[in-house]
Structure formats: C-alpha cells, structure tokens
Amino acid sequence: MPRFPENFLWGGATSAAQIEGGRCLDGKGLCHLDYVYYRGAKIPCNFMLKKDYEKAKAEEATLNFPNRRGIDFFHRYKEDIALLAEMGFKSFRMSISWTRLFPTGLEETPDPEGVKFYHNVFRELHRYGIEPLVTMIHYELPIVFVEKYDGWTSEEVIPHCYRYLKFLIDEYKDEVKYWLTFNEINMVTAVPWLGGGIILDRHGEFEMPKDFRPFGPLPPEMAERWENASHQALHHQFIVSAMIVKYAHETAPQCLIGNMFNLHHLYPETPSPSDALRAHQETEFNMFFCDVMAKGYYPKWILSYYRKNNIHIKWYDNYEKILEQGKVDFISLSYYLSSIVTADPKRQERIGSFIRTLHNPHIETSDFGWQIDPTALRISLNELRDRFDLPIYIVENGIGAFEELNEDKTVHDNYRIAYLRSHIEAIAEAIEDGVDVIGYTPWGCIDLVSCSLVSMSKRYGFVYVDADDFGNGTYDRYRKDSFYWYKKVIASNGEDLSD
Ligand code: BG6
C-alpha cells in the first residue's frame, strides 16, 4: 500500500525577501528586512537595536545588504521554475513582497508592474502543473511602518495590511489555491524585529546583554517593553489574519488558508516533575499561536499569564468575534530541530541562531548546531492531529550547510539526502499513525539568503547558486546530488528514498 496519498504536494519553499532581489526596480519599495546588514557568515542578525538601525540608514551606500540582492529570482524566475519542474515539483512555496505591490504600504492602489510580476510567476508555475503555495507576509513589513508606527505594535498597520491582503485574494484567487497568512507567527514574540518590525530600545535605552537568549526569562530592563510590545503586535497580526480568512471564505471559497508556525519539539531534561512542567509550559506556549488561529480564541491560561506578568494588551474592538469567524483551514509549520528544556533555564545553551537548549547526546547536529531529530517530527505531528484534527502542510524543513561548487560543477550533499530521507520516513510513519499530512516543501529548494545570518554561506538548496555573501559570482544555477535524489523521491511518490 502506498505510504503517501496520491495527490501529495511534494515541492520546496522560499520567500520573496530571500530570493527576489530587484529591490527598488520597477518602483518596488523597501521593507524592514532590507535594512538588516551583513555582519559575518556566522553572526546572527535577527535583532535590531536603535544604533544598528541608525547605522543601516546612515551608511546605506556602503553596508552590505544581501536581502536586497536575493538570488535574482526577479529576473531568473523562468529558469528557476524550469528546474523545479525538472525535479517534478507539485507545489512551490513562495511569498509576495508587500512592497512590490504597495511600495510604501500606504498607497490605495497597487503598482501595476508588481501585480504583473506575480501573474507571470503563477502562469509559469501552472504551465508545469505546479501549485503555488503563497505566504502573504513572510517577515516583510514596509519600512514606513517601522518609522511611523513602531512596527506591528500599532493598530494603525491593520487597515493598510488588510487592504494589501484583500487585494491578494481579489487579484490572484483563481491562480492560487493554498495561502498562508503570516510566516512563523510565533517569531514575533521571540524575535520582535524579525516578526514585527519592532526596535526594542526605541523608547528607552538598554544594552542587549552579551549572553542574551530569547525564549526564556528576560532581564527585567527588557521584559516590560519586550513582552508588551511583542504580544500587542501579535494581537494585531492575529486580527488581520482572521479578517482575511473570513473574507476569503466569503469571496473565494476555492481558496484554503493556513496558519504557519515554527515547531520545535521539546523534551524535559529529566523525569523530574519540575523539568516536565517546564517542558509542558513551553510546549503550550508554542501551541498557543495555533490555538488562536485554528480554534478562534485565546486560551484561558495565556490570559492569566498576561495578568501575572503585567502584559497589558489593548484588545481590538470586537476581537473575540473576529477571531471566531476567521479560523484557518489547515495547519502549516516549519520544522528543523528539537530541544531539551530544564527547570533551570540559565543552564540552557544557545545553539545556532537563537534557540536555547541543552545538548542532546542521542542525536546529531548540523554545521550550525541545530539538533537533527526526525522522530520528534513524528511525535509532534501526532500531537497536532489530536489537538486540531485539521490537515497539516509541512512547509519548511531542511539542513543548512557550508557548501562549495566542485571544479566539475557538482555538489555532493549526501548529508542533505540523509537529513531529508529521515524526515520523509518520519512523515510516512505519521501518515500511517493517522495524521493527515497533505504536502511537504523543504526549505530553500534553491540556495537563498539565510534569514538569521543574512548571508549566502548557509545553503539549503537542491540547486546551488553561484553567489557569495558579497554579491560576487555569476548567479548561475547548478544541480546538487540531492536534486537527482529528490526527483526520484517525487517520481515514486515517496516510495524510493534510496541513494
Ligand atoms: C525559518 C524561516 O525560520 O527558517 C525562513 O521561515 C528561514 O525564512 C529558515 O530562512 C531557515 O533559517 P536560516 O536562518 O537558516 O535561514
């Protein structure tokens, strides 16, 4: 019996800011990610302090902004889509750049050149029978809203965003069936700049402590601003997301809209009740984002968490009704790693960009310290089935690595094949467990700019892009070994995972 359903959506995933380039071309405006500058191939830059932001603006002419270049998908989309088609893709996850359509975010009508660009991309995908899966907002906020409104903390962003989202549904509803509202919506509370365009020290001076790690107790001087601002921003994102889900259900019933959150499975360090409690609390915290979007209400425990921690949300008018009427059609997630939690969070180390964990001796780690754990994916998929009973689309997964093109233009990425094979096995097992997984789109199917490092050095692709962190290179595309392997996986609908 086949392990994957007949119409399983095999594909790959990207985002506009990380691939398109062509910033400021054809009238395109800049978003907040265009202000994150390169600081070194291994230096995370997801946080933005006032001094960094001022520097980005003052030294705009000389600093290195890799997101502004992307991988030049803007000009090469036909060649790229032909490569995806060659692998047999059924689905391609991409995002639309808000500022390609509405350059400052404030315009009443979109830029016709931007509108045309996405029609062209969708037409090209459909030519090969590839279903687009579109993220409406993948970490992009028009820079004007950072300046004018302090990012998503302000309710003022909602009408502008709703105008943009409504336009997407009205304009592209016959070309795009699968939509996601916000990429990794839970990141706004972990990394407020990335998810919400929030500059944390904007209204009061403080230094980011050197050993600072998010996802844990914050230094008191940061906690008040951080949690109030990020949960307020999250509330506004929940509202506009529910509003557009309702609108799409009413006007475009052929479309299906999902949430999107970053799943990282958590184990307690020991069987001690306090470790178990901590792991349970952090898991609930992660699930809360899905609860609001899929069940349509804030769980009681988070309201009590807000009260206990002096987090004061200014609730949007009629918010309960808006959330109840805008429940998503499916759950989508990114999954890369698992973590270990202890009752004493100070002992947890930072690995990779911003995840905090203890080292798990039972599993391996990637070049970037991310703990590789396909079994945790299977466990989490089962938990999501029990909690939501909705279809699940795995829209990001993969392994980032340092890679170079060999002289004969090959890349032997056997570690990527091993990583993906083990995760596809885990998904097949979850399907056998009764989980309704509808698709799988590994991250960065073509090498792209890393989100946390803002560099080309961390690569995820089946296709190698000849570009370095500084924009040097031909930008030509080359098939890695994993390209041929994934092609075989798709052709056999996940049955043939052999080398
Ligand atoms: C997800 C994001 O968090 O992880 C992507 O949705 C990102 O935008 C991906 O690129 C991998 O992270 P990184 O930092 O390795 O690029």
Short mmCIF file of C-alpha atoms and ligand atoms in Angstrom, two decimals:
data_model
loop_
_atom_site.label_atom_id
_atom_site.label_comp_id
_atom_site.label_asym_id
_atom_site.label_seq_id
_atom_site.Cartn_x
_atom_site.Cartn_y
_atom_site.Cartn_z
CA MET A 1 0.00 0.00 0.00
CA PRO A 2 1.42 3.46 -0.93
CA ARG A 3 2.59 5.40 2.07
CA PHE A 4 1.80 8.85 0.71
CA PRO A 5 -1.61 9.91 -0.66
CA GLU A 6 -1.96 10.11 -4.42
CA ASN A 7 -2.11 13.92 -4.61
CA PHE A 8 0.59 14.57 -2.04
CA LEU A 9 2.06 18.04 -2.60
CA TRP A 10 5.81 17.48 -2.96
CA GLY A 11 7.75 20.67 -3.52
CA GLY A 12 10.03 23.27 -1.98
CA ALA A 13 9.85 26.61 -0.19
CA THR A 14 11.26 30.14 -0.46
CA SER A 15 10.39 33.70 0.49
CA ALA A 16 10.40 36.91 -1.53
CA ALA A 17 12.92 38.80 0.60
CA GLN A 18 15.39 35.92 0.42
CA ILE A 19 15.18 35.24 -3.31
CA GLU A 20 13.77 38.05 -5.40
CA GLY A 21 16.36 40.78 -5.36
CA GLY A 22 15.33 43.53 -7.74
CA ARG A 23 14.82 45.83 -4.81
CA CYS A 24 13.77 49.29 -5.95
CA LEU A 25 13.28 48.02 -9.51
CA ASP A 26 10.01 48.84 -11.26
CA GLY A 27 9.03 51.06 -8.35
CA LYS A 28 9.46 48.49 -5.59
CA GLY A 29 9.74 49.88 -2.06
CA LEU A 30 11.88 48.63 0.83
CA CYS A 31 10.81 46.50 3.74
CA HIS A 32 12.34 46.14 7.20
CA LEU A 33 14.49 43.14 6.19
CA ASP A 34 16.17 45.30 3.57
CA TYR A 35 17.74 47.21 6.49
CA VAL A 36 19.44 44.19 8.05
CA TYR A 37 23.10 44.33 7.08
CA TYR A 38 25.69 41.57 6.84
CA ARG A 39 27.93 41.16 9.87
CA GLY A 40 29.76 37.90 9.05
CA ALA A 41 28.83 34.48 7.71
CA LYS A 42 28.16 33.08 11.19
CA ILE A 43 26.86 36.13 13.03
CA PRO A 44 23.10 36.12 13.64
CA CYS A 45 21.44 39.46 12.99
CA ASN A 46 17.79 38.94 13.74
CA PHE A 47 17.71 41.60 16.42
CA MET A 48 17.77 45.27 15.63
CA LEU A 49 18.71 47.92 18.14
CA LYS A 50 18.34 51.63 17.53
CA LYS A 51 22.06 52.07 16.90
CA ASP A 52 22.05 49.29 14.25
CA TYR A 53 19.04 50.76 12.53
CA GLU A 54 20.52 54.27 12.51
CA LYS A 55 23.75 52.82 11.12
CA ALA A 56 21.85 50.95 8.39
CA LYS A 57 20.26 54.19 7.27
CA ALA A 58 23.32 56.41 7.62
CA GLU A 59 25.68 54.00 5.86
CA GLU A 60 23.24 52.66 3.32
CA ALA A 61 25.63 53.30 0.45
CA THR A 62 28.49 51.22 1.86
CA LEU A 63 26.97 48.46 4.00
CA ASN A 64 26.24 45.02 2.57
CA PHE A 65 22.51 44.16 2.38
CA PRO A 66 22.25 40.62 0.86
CA ASN A 67 18.44 40.58 1.03
CA ARG A 68 18.34 43.44 -1.46
CA ARG A 69 20.08 41.17 -3.99
CA GLY A 70 18.45 37.84 -3.10
CA ILE A 71 19.36 35.29 -5.78
CA ASP A 72 17.91 37.44 -8.55
CA PHE A 73 14.75 35.35 -8.85
CA PHE A 74 13.11 38.56 -10.10
CA HIS A 75 14.97 38.14 -13.40
CA ARG A 76 15.57 34.38 -13.37
CA TYR A 77 12.20 33.02 -12.27
CA LYS A 78 11.62 31.18 -15.56
CA GLU A 79 14.92 29.33 -15.33
CA ASP A 80 14.28 28.55 -11.65
CA ILE A 81 10.78 27.26 -12.21
CA ALA A 82 12.05 25.06 -15.06
CA LEU A 83 14.49 23.48 -12.57
CA LEU A 84 11.72 22.88 -10.05
CA ALA A 85 9.62 21.33 -12.80
CA GLU A 86 12.52 19.09 -13.76
CA MET A 87 12.51 17.73 -10.19
CA GLY A 88 8.79 17.06 -10.62
CA PHE A 89 7.52 19.65 -8.10
CA LYS A 90 3.79 19.63 -7.46
CA SER A 91 3.94 22.64 -5.16
CA PHE A 92 6.12 25.74 -4.81
CA ARG A 93 6.02 27.84 -1.68
CA MET A 94 6.85 31.49 -2.29
CA SER A 95 5.78 34.75 -0.76
CA ILE A 96 4.58 38.00 -2.18
CA SER A 97 6.53 41.09 -1.35
CA TRP A 98 4.10 43.62 0.11
CA THR A 99 6.31 46.50 -1.04
CA ARG A 100 6.50 45.25 -4.62
CA LEU A 101 2.75 45.81 -4.78
CA PHE A 102 2.40 48.74 -2.37
CA PRO A 103 5.86 50.38 -2.29
CA THR A 104 5.35 52.30 0.96
CA GLY A 105 2.38 50.31 2.22
CA LEU A 106 0.28 53.47 2.29
CA GLU A 107 -0.89 53.53 -1.34
CA GLU A 108 -4.56 52.90 -2.04
CA THR A 109 -3.87 51.01 -5.26
CA PRO A 110 -1.03 48.64 -6.16
CA ASP A 111 1.80 49.14 -8.59
CA PRO A 112 0.77 47.51 -11.90
CA GLU A 113 4.31 46.26 -12.61
CA GLY A 114 4.42 44.40 -9.31
CA VAL A 115 0.97 42.92 -9.90
CA LYS A 116 2.08 41.72 -13.32
CA PHE A 117 5.26 40.12 -11.96
CA TYR A 118 3.32 37.72 -9.73
CA HIS A 119 0.83 36.90 -12.51
CA ASN A 120 3.83 35.96 -14.62
CA VAL A 121 5.28 33.75 -11.89
CA PHE A 122 1.95 31.98 -11.29
CA ARG A 123 1.45 31.48 -15.03
CA GLU A 124 4.88 29.92 -15.31
CA LEU A 125 4.22 27.58 -12.38
CA HIS A 126 0.87 26.46 -13.79
CA ARG A 127 2.49 25.83 -17.17
CA TYR A 128 4.31 22.93 -15.45
CA GLY A 129 1.38 21.88 -13.28
CA ILE A 130 2.98 23.31 -10.12
CA GLU A 131 0.54 24.57 -7.49
CA PRO A 132 1.70 27.83 -5.87
CA LEU A 133 1.55 27.95 -2.06
CA VAL A 134 1.71 31.62 -1.18
CA THR A 135 2.74 33.21 2.11
CA MET A 136 1.11 36.63 2.25
CA ILE A 137 3.63 38.03 4.74
CA HIS A 138 6.97 36.30 5.14
CA TYR A 139 8.70 38.60 7.60
CA GLU A 140 8.22 41.70 5.46
CA LEU A 141 6.91 45.00 6.70
CA PRO A 142 7.11 48.22 4.66
CA ILE A 143 9.83 50.31 6.27
CA VAL A 144 7.45 53.24 6.55
CA PHE A 145 5.55 51.33 9.25
CA VAL A 146 8.71 50.84 11.27
CA GLU A 147 9.34 54.57 11.16
CA LYS A 148 5.80 55.80 11.52
CA TYR A 149 4.09 53.23 13.71
CA ASP A 150 6.77 51.29 15.63
CA GLY A 151 6.07 48.21 13.54
CA TRP A 152 3.18 45.90 14.33
CA THR A 153 2.77 47.33 17.86
CA SER A 154 0.38 49.87 16.39
CA GLU A 155 -3.19 49.12 15.40
CA GLU A 156 -2.69 51.63 12.57
CA VAL A 157 -0.96 48.97 10.49
CA ILE A 158 -4.12 46.83 10.35
CA PRO A 159 -6.16 48.74 7.71
CA HIS A 160 -3.14 49.09 5.42
CA CYS A 161 -2.30 45.44 5.75
CA TYR A 162 -5.90 44.38 5.26
CA ARG A 163 -6.03 46.41 2.03
CA TYR A 164 -2.94 44.53 0.81
CA LEU A 165 -4.26 41.10 1.82
CA LYS A 166 -7.69 41.74 0.33
CA PHE A 167 -6.05 42.75 -2.91
CA LEU A 168 -4.13 39.45 -2.98
CA ILE A 169 -7.30 37.41 -2.67
CA ASP A 170 -9.25 39.52 -5.18
CA GLU A 171 -6.47 39.53 -7.75
CA TYR A 172 -4.95 36.05 -7.50
CA LYS A 173 -7.74 33.84 -6.14
CA ASP A 174 -8.09 31.95 -9.41
CA GLU A 175 -4.35 31.26 -9.65
CA VAL A 176 -3.55 30.42 -6.05
CA LYS A 177 -5.47 27.85 -4.04
CA TYR A 178 -3.21 27.49 -0.96
CA TRP A 179 -2.38 30.54 1.15
CA LEU A 180 -0.61 31.17 4.46
CA THR A 181 -1.13 34.47 6.29
CA PHE A 182 2.00 35.15 8.45
CA ASN A 183 5.18 33.12 8.23
CA GLU A 184 6.17 31.67 11.64
CA ILE A 185 3.81 33.91 13.54
CA ASN A 186 5.34 32.77 16.84
CA MET A 187 8.61 34.51 15.95
CA VAL A 188 7.17 37.93 16.74
CA THR A 189 7.39 37.18 20.47
CA ALA A 190 10.82 35.51 20.21
CA VAL A 191 12.46 37.89 17.78
CA PRO A 192 10.33 41.05 17.71
CA TRP A 193 12.29 42.81 14.98
CA LEU A 194 12.10 39.91 12.57
CA GLY A 195 8.43 39.11 13.15
CA GLY A 196 7.11 42.55 13.97
CA GLY A 197 9.49 45.29 12.82
CA ILE A 198 9.93 46.33 16.47
CA ILE A 199 13.11 48.13 17.56
CA LEU A 200 13.14 47.24 21.23
CA ASP A 201 15.21 50.07 22.62
CA ARG A 202 13.45 52.70 20.60
CA HIS A 203 11.68 54.19 23.61
CA GLY A 204 14.32 53.66 26.25
CA GLU A 205 17.99 52.90 26.33
CA PHE A 206 19.37 49.49 27.20
CA GLU A 207 22.20 47.30 26.01
CA MET A 208 21.38 43.84 24.73
CA PRO A 209 23.22 41.61 27.27
CA LYS A 210 26.06 39.66 25.65
CA ASP A 211 24.73 36.28 26.80
CA PHE A 212 21.16 37.19 25.99
CA ARG A 213 18.91 34.38 24.74
CA PRO A 214 15.27 34.71 23.78
CA PHE A 215 12.65 32.03 24.64
CA GLY A 216 13.40 32.42 28.31
CA PRO A 217 13.34 34.81 31.24
CA LEU A 218 14.32 38.26 30.09
CA PRO A 219 16.45 40.74 32.00
CA PRO A 220 13.99 42.97 33.92
CA GLU A 221 15.03 46.10 32.00
CA MET A 222 13.92 44.38 28.78
CA ALA A 223 10.93 42.31 29.85
CA GLU A 224 8.35 45.03 30.09
CA ARG A 225 8.99 46.59 26.71
CA TRP A 226 9.64 43.26 25.01
CA GLU A 227 6.59 41.31 26.09
CA ASN A 228 4.12 44.16 25.99
CA ALA A 229 5.25 45.23 22.54
CA SER A 230 5.56 41.77 21.01
CA HIS A 231 2.26 40.39 22.34
CA GLN A 232 0.49 43.57 21.27
CA ALA A 233 2.00 43.18 17.79
CA LEU A 234 0.96 39.53 17.76
CA HIS A 235 -2.60 40.52 18.66
CA HIS A 236 -2.75 42.81 15.64
CA GLN A 237 -1.41 40.05 13.39
CA PHE A 238 -3.99 37.59 14.73
CA ILE A 239 -6.73 40.13 13.98
CA VAL A 240 -5.77 40.91 10.41
CA SER A 241 -5.12 37.24 9.72
CA ALA A 242 -8.61 36.27 10.94
CA MET A 243 -10.12 39.13 8.96
CA ILE A 244 -8.61 37.90 5.71
CA VAL A 245 -9.52 34.27 6.38
CA LYS A 246 -13.14 35.33 6.81
CA TYR A 247 -13.00 37.47 3.66
CA ALA A 248 -11.51 34.63 1.61
CA HIS A 249 -14.09 32.15 2.90
CA GLU A 250 -16.86 34.52 1.80
CA THR A 251 -15.48 35.61 -1.56
CA ALA A 252 -13.14 32.84 -2.72
CA PRO A 253 -14.35 29.51 -1.32
CA GLN A 254 -11.97 27.67 -3.65
CA CYS A 255 -9.03 29.00 -1.59
CA LEU A 256 -7.68 27.33 1.53
CA ILE A 257 -5.83 29.40 4.13
CA GLY A 258 -3.45 28.09 6.76
CA ASN A 259 -1.59 29.48 9.74
CA MET A 260 2.17 28.96 9.85
CA PHE A 261 4.24 28.46 12.98
CA ASN A 262 7.72 27.32 13.87
CA LEU A 263 7.52 23.95 15.57
CA HIS A 264 10.40 22.82 17.69
CA HIS A 265 9.72 19.77 19.75
CA LEU A 266 10.73 19.96 23.42
CA TYR A 267 11.91 17.18 25.74
CA PRO A 268 12.27 17.57 29.52
CA GLU A 269 15.89 17.01 30.56
CA THR A 270 14.97 14.50 33.28
CA PRO A 271 11.81 12.83 34.56
CA SER A 272 11.73 15.31 37.44
CA PRO A 273 8.28 16.90 37.71
CA SER A 274 9.77 20.40 37.54
CA ASP A 275 11.54 19.67 34.24
CA ALA A 276 8.37 18.07 32.90
CA LEU A 277 6.31 21.07 33.95
CA ARG A 278 8.70 23.45 32.25
CA ALA A 279 8.63 21.41 29.02
CA HIS A 280 4.83 21.31 29.17
CA GLN A 281 4.60 25.08 29.71
CA GLU A 282 6.93 25.89 26.84
CA THR A 283 5.11 23.47 24.54
CA GLU A 284 1.79 25.10 25.44
CA PHE A 285 3.34 28.48 24.74
CA ASN A 286 4.31 27.34 21.26
CA MET A 287 0.89 25.79 20.60
CA PHE A 288 -0.97 28.89 21.76
CA PHE A 289 -0.29 30.55 18.40
CA CYS A 290 -2.09 27.72 16.61
CA ASP A 291 -4.88 27.65 19.20
CA VAL A 292 -5.85 31.23 18.47
CA MET A 293 -5.75 30.79 14.69
CA ALA A 294 -7.31 27.34 14.46
CA LYS A 295 -9.72 27.33 17.41
CA GLY A 296 -10.55 31.04 17.20
CA TYR A 297 -9.93 32.14 20.78
CA TYR A 298 -7.20 32.95 23.32
CA PRO A 299 -6.80 30.04 25.76
CA LYS A 300 -7.53 30.96 29.39
CA TRP A 301 -4.01 30.20 30.59
CA ILE A 302 -2.42 32.84 28.35
CA LEU A 303 -4.80 35.48 29.67
CA SER A 304 -3.73 34.57 33.16
CA TYR A 305 -0.05 34.64 32.04
CA TYR A 306 -0.65 38.18 30.76
CA ARG A 307 -2.20 39.21 34.09
CA LYS A 308 0.58 37.69 36.18
CA ASN A 309 3.33 39.20 34.08
CA ASN A 310 1.85 42.66 33.72
CA ILE A 311 1.35 42.35 30.00
CA HIS A 312 -1.33 44.81 29.03
CA ILE A 313 -2.92 44.12 25.66
CA LYS A 314 -5.08 46.79 24.11
CA TRP A 315 -7.74 44.49 22.70
CA TYR A 316 -9.01 45.28 19.23
CA ASP A 317 -12.74 46.13 19.07
CA ASN A 318 -14.84 43.02 18.72
CA TYR A 319 -11.72 40.85 18.70
CA GLU A 320 -13.43 37.73 20.05
CA LYS A 321 -15.93 37.68 17.20
CA ILE A 322 -13.24 38.41 14.59
CA LEU A 323 -11.09 35.51 15.78
CA GLU A 324 -14.04 33.14 15.99
CA GLN A 325 -15.06 33.97 12.40
CA GLY A 326 -11.57 33.64 10.93
CA LYS A 327 -10.40 30.14 11.74
CA VAL A 328 -7.85 28.64 9.37
CA ASP A 329 -8.49 25.65 7.10
CA PHE A 330 -5.24 23.82 7.76
CA ILE A 331 -2.18 23.90 10.00
CA SER A 332 1.21 24.59 8.49
CA LEU A 333 4.59 24.55 10.12
CA SER A 334 8.32 24.77 9.75
CA TYR A 335 10.35 22.10 11.50
CA TYR A 336 14.12 21.90 11.79
CA LEU A 337 15.14 20.67 15.25
CA SER A 338 14.21 19.56 18.74
CA SER A 339 15.38 21.00 22.07
CA ILE A 340 15.82 19.96 25.68
CA VAL A 341 14.27 22.04 28.43
CA THR A 342 15.18 22.17 32.12
CA ALA A 343 13.58 23.81 35.10
CA ASP A 344 16.72 25.94 35.36
CA PRO A 345 16.72 27.80 32.04
CA LYS A 346 20.04 29.50 32.78
CA ARG A 347 21.78 26.20 32.08
CA GLN A 348 20.47 26.12 28.54
CA GLU A 349 22.98 26.98 25.86
CA ARG A 350 22.36 28.99 22.78
CA ILE A 351 22.73 26.89 19.67
CA GLY A 352 22.55 28.10 16.13
CA SER A 353 20.94 31.48 15.86
CA PHE A 354 18.66 31.90 18.82
CA ILE A 355 17.36 28.53 20.00
CA ARG A 356 18.15 27.69 23.62
CA THR A 357 18.61 24.09 24.65
CA LEU A 358 20.81 21.56 26.37
CA HIS A 359 22.83 19.31 24.16
CA ASN A 360 21.04 16.04 23.35
CA PRO A 361 23.65 13.23 23.29
CA HIS A 362 21.28 10.92 21.41
CA ILE A 363 21.13 12.91 18.20
CA GLU A 364 23.43 14.62 15.73
CA THR A 365 23.72 18.31 14.96
CA SER A 366 24.11 20.27 11.72
CA ASP A 367 27.09 22.53 10.82
CA PHE A 368 25.15 25.26 12.59
CA GLY A 369 24.42 23.33 15.79
CA TRP A 370 20.77 22.55 15.02
CA GLN A 371 19.79 19.19 16.60
CA ILE A 372 18.53 16.77 13.94
CA ASP A 373 15.54 14.78 15.14
CA PRO A 374 13.03 13.22 12.70
CA THR A 375 11.34 11.22 15.46
CA ALA A 376 10.34 14.44 17.19
CA LEU A 377 8.62 15.48 13.97
CA ARG A 378 6.55 12.29 14.03
CA ILE A 379 5.62 12.85 17.68
CA SER A 380 4.65 16.48 17.06
CA LEU A 381 2.56 15.61 14.00
CA ASN A 382 0.61 13.14 16.14
CA GLU A 383 0.11 15.80 18.83
CA LEU A 384 -1.11 18.32 16.26
CA ARG A 385 -3.59 15.78 14.87
CA ASP A 386 -5.01 15.21 18.34
CA ARG A 387 -5.23 18.89 19.14
CA PHE A 388 -6.68 20.29 15.92
CA ASP A 389 -7.88 17.46 13.70
CA LEU A 390 -7.01 19.53 10.60
CA PRO A 391 -4.90 18.76 7.52
CA ILE A 392 -1.21 19.56 8.04
CA TYR A 393 1.12 21.04 5.43
CA ILE A 394 4.84 20.84 6.31
CA VAL A 395 6.04 23.96 4.55
CA GLU A 396 9.65 24.14 5.79
CA ASN A 397 12.23 21.56 6.78
CA GLY A 398 15.86 21.07 5.81
CA ILE A 399 19.51 21.34 6.68
CA GLY A 400 21.67 24.40 6.23
CA ALA A 401 25.33 23.75 5.42
CA PHE A 402 28.51 25.42 4.17
CA GLU A 403 28.99 24.24 0.59
CA GLU A 404 31.21 24.94 -2.38
CA LEU A 405 30.89 24.09 -6.01
CA ASN A 406 33.44 21.48 -7.11
CA GLU A 407 35.54 22.10 -10.20
CA ASP A 408 33.30 19.80 -12.21
CA LYS A 409 30.29 21.92 -11.10
CA THR A 410 28.90 19.30 -8.72
CA VAL A 411 27.98 19.48 -5.04
CA HIS A 412 27.95 16.18 -3.15
CA ASP A 413 25.42 16.92 -0.41
CA ASN A 414 24.90 13.42 0.96
CA TYR A 415 24.16 14.89 4.46
CA ARG A 416 21.16 16.70 2.94
CA ILE A 417 19.91 13.48 1.37
CA ALA A 418 20.30 11.72 4.74
CA TYR A 419 18.50 14.51 6.59
CA LEU A 420 15.58 14.67 4.17
CA ARG A 421 15.31 10.91 3.88
CA SER A 422 14.96 10.51 7.65
CA HIS A 423 12.34 13.25 7.84
CA ILE A 424 10.34 11.86 4.90
CA GLU A 425 10.41 8.47 6.67
CA ALA A 426 9.07 10.13 9.82
CA ILE A 427 6.29 11.82 7.83
CA ALA A 428 5.34 8.49 6.21
CA GLU A 429 5.14 6.96 9.70
CA ALA A 430 3.00 9.83 10.95
CA ILE A 431 0.66 9.30 8.00
CA GLU A 432 0.44 5.64 8.98
CA ASP A 433 -0.37 6.85 12.50
CA GLY A 434 -3.38 8.61 11.00
CA VAL A 435 -2.07 12.16 10.55
CA ASP A 436 -3.49 13.94 7.51
CA VAL A 437 -0.28 15.40 6.02
CA ILE A 438 -1.10 16.97 2.65
CA GLY A 439 2.28 18.25 1.48
CA TYR A 440 5.97 18.73 2.11
CA THR A 441 8.02 21.67 0.85
CA PRO A 442 11.64 21.58 2.13
CA TRP A 443 13.13 25.00 2.80
CA GLY A 444 15.35 26.85 0.37
CA CYS A 445 14.91 24.42 -2.51
CA ILE A 446 17.19 26.77 -4.43
CA ASP A 447 20.03 28.27 -2.35
CA LEU A 448 18.93 31.62 -0.96
CA VAL A 449 19.91 34.27 1.56
CA SER A 450 19.81 32.90 5.12
CA CYS A 451 17.27 34.61 7.30
CA SER A 452 19.16 34.58 10.60
CA LEU A 453 22.63 35.17 9.16
CA VAL A 454 21.70 37.34 6.17
CA SER A 455 24.28 35.50 4.14
CA MET A 456 24.60 33.10 1.21
CA SER A 457 27.05 30.91 3.12
CA LYS A 458 24.34 28.84 4.78
CA ARG A 459 22.80 26.81 1.98
CA TYR A 460 19.71 24.59 1.91
CA GLY A 461 19.11 24.01 -1.80
CA PHE A 462 18.79 21.16 -4.25
CA VAL A 463 20.15 23.78 -6.62
CA TYR A 464 23.43 25.59 -5.98
CA VAL A 465 23.52 29.31 -6.74
CA ASP A 466 26.94 30.69 -7.63
CA ALA A 467 26.85 33.79 -5.43
CA ASP A 468 28.73 34.69 -2.26
CA ASP A 469 27.89 36.86 0.73
CA PHE A 470 29.09 39.98 -1.05
CA GLY A 471 27.23 39.60 -4.32
CA ASN A 472 30.23 38.14 -6.19
CA GLY A 473 29.60 35.27 -8.60
CA THR A 474 27.74 34.52 -11.79
CA TYR A 475 24.44 33.68 -10.06
CA ASP A 476 24.29 30.64 -12.34
CA ARG A 477 22.41 27.59 -11.06
CA TYR A 478 23.86 24.06 -10.67
CA ARG A 479 22.16 20.80 -9.71
CA LYS A 480 23.47 19.22 -6.48
CA ASP A 481 23.35 15.44 -5.87
CA SER A 482 20.19 15.97 -3.79
CA PHE A 483 18.49 17.38 -6.91
CA TYR A 484 18.56 13.99 -8.64
CA TRP A 485 17.65 12.18 -5.43
CA TYR A 486 14.60 14.36 -4.71
CA LYS A 487 13.47 13.98 -8.32
CA LYS A 488 13.39 10.21 -7.77
CA VAL A 489 11.56 10.61 -4.46
CA ILE A 490 8.84 12.68 -6.09
CA ALA A 491 8.56 10.41 -9.14
CA SER A 492 8.00 7.42 -6.83
CA ASN A 493 5.62 9.41 -4.57
CA GLY A 494 7.95 8.91 -1.63
CA GLU A 495 8.48 5.16 -2.07
CA ASP A 496 12.06 5.28 -3.35
CA LEU A 497 14.31 7.01 -0.83
CA SER A 498 17.45 5.11 -1.79
CA ASP A 499 20.70 6.80 -2.87
C1 BG6 B 1 12.54 29.84 9.00
C2 BG6 B 1 12.17 30.99 8.14
O1 BG6 B 1 12.65 30.28 10.30
O2 BG6 B 1 13.79 29.25 8.85
C3 BG6 B 1 13.00 31.14 6.87
O3 BG6 B 1 10.80 30.96 7.82
C4 BG6 B 1 14.44 30.84 7.20
O4 BG6 B 1 12.79 32.43 6.37
C5 BG6 B 1 14.52 29.38 7.65
O5 BG6 B 1 15.32 31.09 6.15
C6 BG6 B 1 15.93 28.90 7.93
O6 BG6 B 1 16.59 29.78 8.78
P1 BG6 B 1 18.02 30.34 8.41
O7 BG6 B 1 18.31 31.32 9.46
O8 BG6 B 1 18.90 29.15 8.44
O9 BG6 B 1 17.89 30.94 7.06
#
